[in-house]
Amino acid sequence: MKKEINITEVARKAGVSTATVSRVFNNSGPVKESTRKKIEKIIEETGYRPNILARELADKKTHLIGLIVHDMRGEGIPRSITGVSTVLEENGYNLLIACSNGNINSEIKHFEIFRSKRVEGILFATKEFKKEHRELIKSLPIPVVVMLQDTEKEQISYVTFDNYNFGKESAQKLIDLGHKQFAVVGGPMHSVNSEQRKKGVLDAVSENGIAISPLLIRHGDYSIEEGYIQTNKMLAAGTSFTALIAINDGMAIGAVNCLQDHGIRVPEEVSVLGLDDTVLAKASRLELSGVYYSYSELGKESARLLLKQIQADEFQFDKYIVPYTINLRESVAKRRHV
Amino acid sequence: MKKEINITEVARKAGVSTATVSRVFNNSGPVKESTRKKIEKIIEETGYRPNILARELADKKTHLIGLIVHDMRGEGIPRSITGVSTVLEENGYNLLIACSNGNINSEIKHFEIFRSKRVEGILFATKEFKKEHRELIKSLPIPVVVMLQDTEKEQISYVTFDNYNFGKESAQKLIDLGHKQFAVVGGPMHSVNSEQRKKGVLDAVSENGIAISPLLIRHGDYSIEEGYIQTNKMLAAGTSFTALIAINDGMAIGAVNCLQDHGIRVPEEVSVLGLDDTVLAKASRLELSGVYYSYSELGKESARLLLKQIQADEFQFDKYIVPYTINLRESVAKRRHV
DNA sequence: CTGAAAGCGCTAACAA
DNA sequence: TTGTTAGCGCTTTCAG
C-alpha cells in the first residue's frame, strides 16, 4: 500500500521550504519560475496531494455539509439528494450522508457525529418532526435546513412542497368539473405532509358546500395494495362517489385497479387523481392524473438556503415552498349524468 | 452564531491540562474521580465536542469512505447506498457522496477531492468502465471497489449481479416451458450489464438448438415507452414469437402494453419476462415476471469488501457476485398449441 | 494521577 | 523571492 506523501517530503526533495511548496500549490505568492518548475516536477513525480484535513484544521473551514435522511427508497429523496449534490458541487462543498431509517436515536447520533466532523451546516429530512429535533437543532452552533416538513412554528428554516394548497386546488379542479361526491384515500395519519394534503382537499370540498361521508375518508400506507384495499372498503360501504383523490399515485393506481375489478369505468364513472406524480403514474395503463413537484428543485433550494446561512454567518429563519403543477390526464373526466 | 469551544478552553475552565480533558473524553487513562466529575461538568455546561479533524490529523485515520455514483434516479442505486450506509455505520465509518451524472471529468475530479480529503477507500459506480478509470484507480494509494460492473479483467475489486447467468437461466426456464420462438428487447448496446444479460439469453437459446431472428433482437433505453416502441417494431416485422424477454421490467411493461394493444393475450399467446424486478413490476395490472436481486445486499457487500481491504491494509483483488431469484408470475405460461 | 511538550500537515505572518 | 515560525485542536509519550 503506497503511502500519501506530505508537504515536508516534497519540500525536502525540492530543496526548498514547505512555505514555497504551499505557495506553488495554491498559487498564493510569488515564486521564481525555476523553483516553481522544480517543485511542480516533484509534485508530478510523487503524486503529492495536500492533506486537506490539515488545511481545514488551520482555517476552520471544512466545506462539508451533512445530510440526514430517514429513508432512500422511493424516488423523491434520491432526486432531492441529486439536487443538493449539484448545488454543493457548484459551490465547492462536499456532502456527508447518513441514513437514519427513521430511527430518532440514529438521527441524534448523526447530528453529533456531523458536528464533531465540523460540517458547516446540516440538511435534515425526517418522517415526523419531534420536539427532540427542535431542541437539538436550536442548540446547534451551525445552521440547519429541514427538508420536506413545515417547521414554521418551530421557526427552523425549511423547504417543502405546498401540500395544503395543491390538495385544495386539485379538489377544486374536480369540483369545477362537476364532481360533488368525493372519496379520499389519505396516507398514514401521523404524516404531516399527507394530512396537509387531505386538509386541503376537505377544505375545498366543504367551502363549496359539499358534504363528504366519513365512510369515504380512509387511510393507507402509500402502497398500491393499500390503495386497492381501502377503495374496496369504500365500495363496500355502499355510498357512491364520482371522484376519488388519493394522497399519492401508488394508492391512486391501487384505487383504479380496484374500481376496474368491480366493473366501474375510470374515468367515465369515477375520476381518479393522485396528489403525486412519480414514475408509477407512468407505469399504469391508464394515464393517471397527478400533481407534479420537483424533488430535485427541493434539494437545490434546500442547499441554497443552507449555503446562504453559512455565508451570512447567521441563522435567520428562512423558507422556500417549491411550486407544483396539476396534471389532469386520462383518469379524470367531467362528471357525467349531471 | 455560537462558536464551538475547544479543549484548551475546557481545560482552562476546569483548571487542568488538555491531556486530562482528553483522557476523560476518551477514557484513555486514569483520572481521579473528582477531577473527572469536574471536567464532565464543564463539558456538559459548555456543550464541548472535540474537533474530530484535529484528532484525525493526529492519527491519520478519517473513518471516511467516498462513494461516487453516476446517477441516483432509479431505485437500484439508492438502495445500494442505504446498504453501504448501514454497514459503514456499524463499523464507525462515514460516507461522503458525490453524484457525477455520468460525466467522466466529474468522476475524476471527485476521486481527487476524496483523496485530498483522505478518505480511506472509495466505492465507485459508473455507467461504463473506461481505460481512464482503470489507470486512475491503479494509481491510487487507497482501495477502490467498483459496484455494478464486472472489472475482472482489470483486476479491480468489484461487486455486481450475475447478469450472464440469470439471463441464461431465465431463458432456459422459458425453453423448459416449451417456448421455441423468442424475442429480446435489450438495453443500450454500450451497457455491459445489459449486454451480458442478453448474451446469457442468446446462449441459452442457441445451446438448445433454437434459432432467433435478428429482427427479434432489439434495443431500447430501459423506459416503458421504448419497450412499447421496440415491441411494436418486432410485431411489424411479421416474425412470430411466443416468449419475449426484456432486459428490465420497465421495457417488459411497455412490451405487455403493446402486445395487449394489438389484441395479443399475455401470457396465453406470448409470455413476457423482465430481467429485473422493481417497484414497476408491481405497478402493472398483470403480475409481471422478473428476476430479483438485492441492491441493498450489493451495497452491503461492496462496503464489506472495501472495509476488509482497508483493515488488511492491502489491496488484494476480490469480488462478490450477488445472488438472484427468478420469479415467474402471471405474465409467463407454458407454451400452448405445441 | 496529572502536566508539559512534541507532533499530525498545512497556511500565513513576518523576516530576511 | 524565499525561509522561519507560530498555530489550528487533539493525542500521546514521558516525566514528575
Tab-separated table of C-alpha atoms in Angstrom, chain A:
chain	number	residue	atom	x	y	z
A	1	MET	CA	0.000	0.000	0.000
A	2	LYS	CA	1.560	3.203	-1.167
A	3	LYS	CA	1.541	5.976	1.399
A	4	GLU	CA	0.481	9.515	0.815
A	5	ILE	CA	3.436	11.858	0.749
A	6	ASN	CA	3.379	15.145	2.623
A	7	ILE	CA	4.471	18.687	2.030
A	8	THR	CA	7.639	18.386	4.084
A	9	GLU	CA	8.730	15.481	1.977
A	10	VAL	CA	8.139	17.424	-1.209
A	11	ALA	CA	9.978	20.427	0.192
A	12	ARG	CA	12.920	18.280	1.155
A	13	LYS	CA	13.136	16.637	-2.261
A	14	ALA	CA	12.968	20.022	-3.942
A	15	GLY	CA	15.420	21.560	-1.540
A	16	VAL	CA	13.050	24.367	-0.549
A	17	SER	CA	10.840	25.193	2.409
A	18	THR	CA	7.306	23.986	2.892
A	19	ALA	CA	6.073	27.528	2.543
A	20	THR	CA	7.341	27.653	-1.001
A	21	VAL	CA	5.691	24.386	-1.888
A	22	SER	CA	2.470	25.685	-0.425
A	23	ARG	CA	2.779	28.839	-2.497
A	24	VAL	CA	3.238	26.813	-5.638
A	25	PHE	CA	0.355	24.533	-4.943
A	26	ASN	CA	-2.069	27.284	-4.061
A	27	ASN	CA	-0.675	29.991	-6.255
A	28	SER	CA	-0.668	32.100	-3.164
A	29	GLY	CA	2.503	34.073	-3.516
A	30	PRO	CA	5.416	34.920	-5.765
A	31	VAL	CA	7.756	32.071	-6.685
A	32	LYS	CA	10.660	32.221	-9.082
A	33	GLU	CA	9.819	30.441	-12.301
A	34	SER	CA	12.695	27.988	-11.978
A	35	THR	CA	11.841	26.915	-8.452
A	36	ARG	CA	8.201	26.642	-9.403
A	37	LYS	CA	9.124	24.305	-12.231
A	38	LYS	CA	11.318	22.245	-9.990
A	39	ILE	CA	8.610	21.889	-7.379
A	40	GLU	CA	5.937	21.092	-9.924
A	41	LYS	CA	8.128	18.333	-11.247
A	42	ILE	CA	8.466	16.788	-7.814
A	43	ILE	CA	4.731	17.071	-7.247
A	44	GLU	CA	4.138	15.360	-10.552
A	45	GLU	CA	6.618	12.594	-9.826
A	46	THR	CA	5.458	11.861	-6.329
A	47	GLY	CA	1.759	12.325	-6.982
A	48	TYR	CA	1.626	14.596	-3.976
A	49	ARG	CA	-1.845	15.705	-2.863
A	50	PRO	CA	-2.132	18.063	0.058
A	51	ASN	CA	-3.858	16.760	3.139
A	52	ILE	CA	-6.961	18.873	3.181
A	53	LEU	CA	-7.639	17.994	6.791
A	54	ALA	CA	-4.625	19.935	7.900
A	55	ARG	CA	-5.661	22.899	5.864
A	56	GLU	CA	-9.178	22.705	7.183
A	57	LEU	CA	-7.946	22.452	10.711
A	58	ALA	CA	-5.899	25.569	10.152
A	59	ASP	CA	-8.604	27.737	8.639
A	60	LYS	CA	-11.556	26.143	10.353
A	61	LYS	CA	-13.495	25.559	7.198
A	62	THR	CA	-14.375	22.030	6.195
A	63	HIS	CA	-16.548	22.784	3.186
A	64	LEU	CA	-18.611	19.898	4.369
A	65	ILE	CA	-22.382	19.682	4.575
A	66	GLY	CA	-24.143	16.899	6.420
A	67	LEU	CA	-27.357	15.365	5.175
A	68	ILE	CA	-29.518	13.137	7.328
A	69	VAL	CA	-32.435	11.352	5.688
A	70	HIS	CA	-34.818	8.801	7.100
A	71	ASP	CA	-35.162	6.701	4.000
A	72	MET	CA	-33.859	6.496	0.473
A	73	ARG	CA	-36.347	4.175	-1.080
A	74	GLY	CA	-38.939	5.983	-3.107
A	75	GLU	CA	-37.912	8.295	-5.866
A	76	GLY	CA	-38.256	11.595	-4.023
A	77	ILE	CA	-35.346	11.643	-1.615
A	78	PRO	CA	-32.716	10.394	-4.079
A	79	ARG	CA	-33.731	13.096	-6.501
A	80	SER	CA	-33.509	15.669	-3.759
A	81	ILE	CA	-30.056	14.422	-2.908
A	82	THR	CA	-29.006	14.789	-6.510
A	83	GLY	CA	-30.238	18.375	-6.392
A	84	VAL	CA	-28.363	19.036	-3.178
A	85	SER	CA	-25.244	17.474	-4.595
A	86	THR	CA	-25.411	19.615	-7.722
A	87	VAL	CA	-25.608	22.881	-5.823
A	88	LEU	CA	-22.947	21.880	-3.327
A	89	GLU	CA	-20.576	20.885	-6.082
A	90	GLU	CA	-21.065	24.239	-7.783
A	91	ASN	CA	-20.065	25.872	-4.545
A	92	GLY	CA	-17.124	23.679	-3.693
A	93	TYR	CA	-18.827	21.862	-0.851
A	94	ASN	CA	-18.875	18.148	-0.158
A	95	LEU	CA	-21.697	16.046	1.086
A	96	LEU	CA	-21.671	13.712	4.056
A	97	ILE	CA	-24.722	11.472	4.097
A	98	ALA	CA	-26.344	9.415	6.794
A	99	CYS	CA	-29.457	7.302	6.556
A	100	SER	CA	-31.319	7.041	9.850
A	101	ASN	CA	-34.039	4.585	8.833
A	102	GLY	CA	-36.410	6.807	10.727
A	103	ASN	CA	-34.731	5.959	13.993
A	104	ILE	CA	-34.563	9.039	16.183
A	105	ASN	CA	-31.529	7.826	18.100
A	106	SER	CA	-29.682	7.334	14.877
A	107	GLU	CA	-30.700	10.825	13.840
A	108	ILE	CA	-29.411	12.347	17.038
A	109	LYS	CA	-26.225	10.356	16.827
A	110	HIS	CA	-25.558	11.643	13.349
A	111	PHE	CA	-26.169	15.231	14.354
A	112	GLU	CA	-23.475	14.638	16.958
A	113	ILE	CA	-21.065	12.993	14.551
A	114	PHE	CA	-21.556	15.640	11.928
A	115	ARG	CA	-20.968	18.309	14.494
A	116	SER	CA	-17.750	16.662	15.577
A	117	LYS	CA	-16.714	16.373	11.962
A	118	ARG	CA	-17.262	20.112	11.836
A	119	VAL	CA	-19.709	20.154	8.973
A	120	GLU	CA	-20.673	23.746	8.276
A	121	GLY	CA	-24.383	23.047	8.049
A	122	ILE	CA	-26.905	20.233	8.126
A	123	LEU	CA	-29.807	19.284	5.897
A	124	PHE	CA	-32.378	17.187	7.636
A	125	ALA	CA	-35.248	15.099	6.326
A	126	THR	CA	-37.283	13.117	8.822
A	127	LYS	CA	-40.625	11.392	8.794
A	128	GLU	CA	-42.013	13.152	11.770
A	129	PHE	CA	-40.569	16.305	13.258
A	130	LYS	CA	-40.489	15.943	17.036
A	131	LYS	CA	-39.800	18.169	19.993
A	132	GLU	CA	-36.429	16.483	20.473
A	133	HIS	CA	-35.490	17.525	16.973
A	134	ARG	CA	-36.423	21.095	17.661
A	135	GLU	CA	-34.396	21.280	20.834
A	136	LEU	CA	-31.402	19.589	19.335
A	137	ILE	CA	-31.371	21.861	16.321
A	138	LYS	CA	-31.851	25.000	18.394
A	139	SER	CA	-28.831	24.054	20.470
A	140	LEU	CA	-26.544	23.612	17.478
A	141	PRO	CA	-23.865	26.162	16.587
A	142	ILE	CA	-24.418	25.568	12.863
A	143	PRO	CA	-27.388	26.217	10.590
A	144	VAL	CA	-29.892	23.507	9.773
A	145	VAL	CA	-32.461	23.370	6.996
A	146	VAL	CA	-35.313	20.917	7.289
A	147	MET	CA	-36.495	19.262	4.106
A	148	LEU	CA	-39.991	18.016	3.361
A	149	GLN	CA	-41.536	19.327	6.557
A	150	ASP	CA	-43.179	22.554	7.531
A	151	THR	CA	-41.267	23.796	10.579
A	152	GLU	CA	-42.804	27.239	10.515
A	153	LYS	CA	-43.961	27.208	14.075
A	154	GLU	CA	-40.667	25.909	15.355
A	155	GLN	CA	-39.039	28.766	13.442
A	156	ILE	CA	-36.500	26.461	11.889
A	157	SER	CA	-35.646	27.052	8.241
A	158	TYR	CA	-37.293	24.644	5.850
A	159	VAL	CA	-38.019	23.811	2.238
A	160	THR	CA	-41.081	21.821	1.348
A	161	PHE	CA	-43.972	21.383	-1.017
A	162	ASP	CA	-47.222	23.283	-0.903
A	163	ASN	CA	-49.186	20.302	0.323
A	164	TYR	CA	-52.229	22.114	1.601
A	165	ASN	CA	-52.670	24.278	-1.456
A	166	PHE	CA	-52.227	21.681	-4.123
A	167	GLY	CA	-54.560	19.407	-2.240
A	168	LYS	CA	-57.096	22.166	-2.200
A	169	GLU	CA	-56.591	23.226	-5.785
A	170	SER	CA	-56.789	19.649	-7.040
A	171	ALA	CA	-60.101	19.121	-5.338
A	172	GLN	CA	-61.332	22.428	-6.689
A	173	LYS	CA	-60.488	21.315	-10.226
A	174	LEU	CA	-62.609	18.247	-9.787
A	175	ILE	CA	-65.403	20.316	-8.341
A	176	ASP	CA	-65.171	22.595	-11.336
A	177	LEU	CA	-65.633	19.521	-13.492
A	178	GLY	CA	-68.950	18.961	-11.805
A	179	HIS	CA	-67.985	16.438	-9.164
A	180	LYS	CA	-69.943	16.535	-5.919
A	181	GLN	CA	-69.345	13.131	-4.403
A	182	PHE	CA	-65.827	12.587	-3.191
A	183	ALA	CA	-63.774	9.781	-1.763
A	184	VAL	CA	-60.348	10.344	-0.260
A	185	VAL	CA	-57.556	7.888	0.438
A	186	GLY	CA	-55.128	9.584	2.801
A	187	GLY	CA	-51.731	8.474	3.970
A	188	PRO	CA	-50.729	7.479	7.489
A	189	MET	CA	-52.393	9.894	9.902
A	190	HIS	CA	-49.162	10.798	11.653
A	191	SER	CA	-47.689	12.067	8.404
A	192	VAL	CA	-47.927	15.821	8.386
A	193	ASN	CA	-47.492	16.053	4.631
A	194	SER	CA	-50.290	13.650	3.982
A	195	GLU	CA	-52.588	15.288	6.485
A	196	GLN	CA	-51.960	18.716	4.998
A	197	ARG	CA	-52.909	17.470	1.568
A	198	LYS	CA	-56.007	15.850	2.955
A	199	LYS	CA	-56.971	19.000	4.799
A	200	GLY	CA	-56.635	20.967	1.570
A	201	VAL	CA	-58.954	18.563	-0.164
A	202	LEU	CA	-61.518	18.579	2.606
A	203	ASP	CA	-61.442	22.350	2.900
A	204	ALA	CA	-62.058	22.786	-0.812
A	205	VAL	CA	-64.933	20.393	-0.610
A	206	SER	CA	-66.578	21.993	2.386
A	207	GLU	CA	-66.007	25.518	1.129
A	208	ASN	CA	-68.085	24.515	-1.858
A	209	GLY	CA	-70.851	23.413	0.428
A	210	ILE	CA	-70.311	19.765	-0.332
A	211	ALA	CA	-70.587	17.114	2.357
A	212	ILE	CA	-68.378	14.083	2.378
A	213	SER	CA	-69.231	10.897	4.165
A	214	PRO	CA	-66.740	9.813	6.838
A	215	LEU	CA	-67.016	6.364	5.294
A	216	LEU	CA	-65.329	7.769	2.229
A	217	ILE	CA	-62.277	9.064	4.026
A	218	ARG	CA	-59.781	6.315	4.525
A	219	HIS	CA	-56.070	5.933	5.148
A	220	GLY	CA	-53.359	3.696	3.741
A	221	ASP	CA	-49.610	3.289	3.802
A	222	TYR	CA	-48.929	4.679	0.305
A	223	SER	CA	-48.652	1.263	-1.321
A	224	ILE	CA	-50.571	0.116	-4.373
A	225	GLU	CA	-52.031	-2.715	-2.327
A	226	GLU	CA	-53.395	-0.375	0.310
A	227	GLY	CA	-54.932	1.810	-2.347
A	228	TYR	CA	-56.764	-1.247	-3.517
A	229	ILE	CA	-57.845	-2.377	-0.081
A	230	GLN	CA	-59.093	0.991	1.060
A	231	THR	CA	-61.012	1.576	-2.145
A	232	ASN	CA	-62.558	-1.813	-1.733
A	233	LYS	CA	-63.782	-0.865	1.718
A	234	MET	CA	-65.279	2.326	0.412
A	235	LEU	CA	-67.126	0.495	-2.305
A	236	ALA	CA	-68.383	-1.960	0.270
A	237	ALA	CA	-69.708	0.950	2.303
A	238	GLY	CA	-72.262	1.489	-0.414
A	239	THR	CA	-72.033	5.289	-0.519
A	240	SER	CA	-71.417	6.285	-4.102
A	241	PHE	CA	-68.828	8.761	-5.340
A	242	THR	CA	-67.713	10.099	-8.698
A	243	ALA	CA	-64.268	11.367	-7.799
A	244	LEU	CA	-61.524	9.739	-5.815
A	245	ILE	CA	-58.423	11.547	-4.612
A	246	ALA	CA	-55.508	9.531	-3.308
A	247	ILE	CA	-52.739	11.188	-1.371
A	248	ASN	CA	-50.086	9.610	-3.613
A	249	ASP	CA	-50.019	7.957	-7.003
A	250	GLY	CA	-49.303	4.463	-5.779
A	251	MET	CA	-52.591	4.351	-3.929
A	252	ALA	CA	-54.296	6.014	-6.884
A	253	ILE	CA	-53.172	3.088	-9.017
A	254	GLY	CA	-54.495	0.654	-6.452
A	255	ALA	CA	-57.759	2.547	-6.499
A	256	VAL	CA	-58.035	2.390	-10.289
A	257	ASN	CA	-57.305	-1.314	-10.225
A	258	CYS	CA	-59.954	-1.918	-7.616
A	259	LEU	CA	-62.578	0.150	-9.405
A	260	GLN	CA	-61.912	-1.646	-12.666
A	261	ASP	CA	-62.114	-5.015	-10.946
A	262	HIS	CA	-65.581	-4.004	-9.806
A	263	GLY	CA	-66.513	-3.162	-13.352
A	264	ILE	CA	-66.519	0.529	-12.634
A	265	ARG	CA	-65.119	2.548	-15.506
A	266	VAL	CA	-62.437	5.164	-14.979
A	267	PRO	CA	-62.937	7.994	-15.706
A	268	GLU	CA	-66.467	7.599	-17.109
A	269	GLU	CA	-67.952	6.672	-13.775
A	270	VAL	CA	-65.258	7.672	-11.336
A	271	SER	CA	-62.410	10.120	-11.844
A	272	VAL	CA	-59.177	9.317	-10.032
A	273	LEU	CA	-56.418	11.721	-9.102
A	274	GLY	CA	-53.205	11.142	-7.141
A	275	LEU	CA	-51.606	14.007	-5.267
A	276	ASP	CA	-48.264	12.940	-6.558
A	277	ASP	CA	-46.778	12.159	-9.950
A	278	THR	CA	-43.901	9.709	-9.951
A	279	VAL	CA	-42.655	7.004	-12.247
A	280	LEU	CA	-45.534	4.847	-11.024
A	281	ALA	CA	-48.084	7.088	-12.667
A	282	LYS	CA	-46.423	6.297	-15.966
A	283	ALA	CA	-46.412	2.569	-15.388
A	284	SER	CA	-50.163	2.258	-15.232
A	285	ARG	CA	-52.085	1.535	-18.409
A	286	LEU	CA	-54.488	4.341	-17.832
A	287	GLU	CA	-52.748	7.679	-17.863
A	288	LEU	CA	-53.040	8.683	-14.295
A	289	SER	CA	-53.636	12.277	-13.260
A	290	GLY	CA	-51.364	13.660	-10.621
A	291	VAL	CA	-49.667	16.638	-9.065
A	292	TYR	CA	-46.084	17.158	-10.050
A	293	TYR	CA	-43.477	18.846	-7.875
A	294	SER	CA	-39.768	18.694	-8.417
A	295	TYR	CA	-37.798	16.893	-5.757
A	296	SER	CA	-34.627	17.933	-7.470
A	297	GLU	CA	-35.682	21.558	-7.102
A	298	LEU	CA	-36.422	20.916	-3.449
A	299	GLY	CA	-32.905	19.600	-2.957
A	300	LYS	CA	-31.347	22.501	-4.769
A	301	GLU	CA	-33.266	25.124	-2.840
A	302	SER	CA	-32.503	23.445	0.453
A	303	ALA	CA	-28.810	23.528	-0.333
A	304	ARG	CA	-29.001	27.149	-1.438
A	305	LEU	CA	-30.791	28.206	1.700
A	306	LEU	CA	-28.227	26.453	3.832
A	307	LEU	CA	-25.228	27.895	1.996
A	308	LYS	CA	-26.746	31.348	2.278
A	309	GLN	CA	-26.953	30.994	6.031
A	310	ILE	CA	-23.429	29.663	6.234
A	311	GLN	CA	-22.092	32.532	4.226
A	312	ALA	CA	-24.108	35.111	6.122
A	313	ASP	CA	-22.783	33.532	9.302
A	314	GLU	CA	-26.138	33.815	10.991
A	315	PHE	CA	-29.264	31.731	11.144
A	316	GLN	CA	-32.120	33.841	10.116
A	317	PHE	CA	-35.295	31.861	9.803
A	318	ASP	CA	-35.984	31.293	6.136
A	319	LYS	CA	-38.091	29.029	3.966
A	320	TYR	CA	-38.930	28.108	0.416
A	321	ILE	CA	-42.041	26.475	-0.964
A	322	VAL	CA	-41.466	24.503	-4.141
A	323	PRO	CA	-44.080	25.115	-6.862
A	324	TYR	CA	-46.310	22.411	-8.275
A	325	THR	CA	-48.286	21.578	-11.423
A	326	ILE	CA	-51.560	19.713	-11.534
A	327	ASN	CA	-51.642	17.338	-14.475
A	328	LEU	CA	-55.097	16.177	-15.414
A	329	ARG	CA	-54.840	13.188	-17.711
A	330	GLU	CA	-56.924	10.218	-18.810
A	331	SER	CA	-58.051	9.215	-15.354
A	332	VAL	CA	-60.055	12.380	-14.813
A	333	ALA	CA	-63.176	13.495	-16.682
A	334	LYS	CA	-66.160	15.779	-16.365
A	335	ARG	CA	-68.869	14.361	-14.251
A	336	ARG	CA	-71.457	12.665	-16.477
A	337	HIS	CA	-75.216	12.476	-15.906
A	338	VAL	CA	-75.393	15.767	-14.059
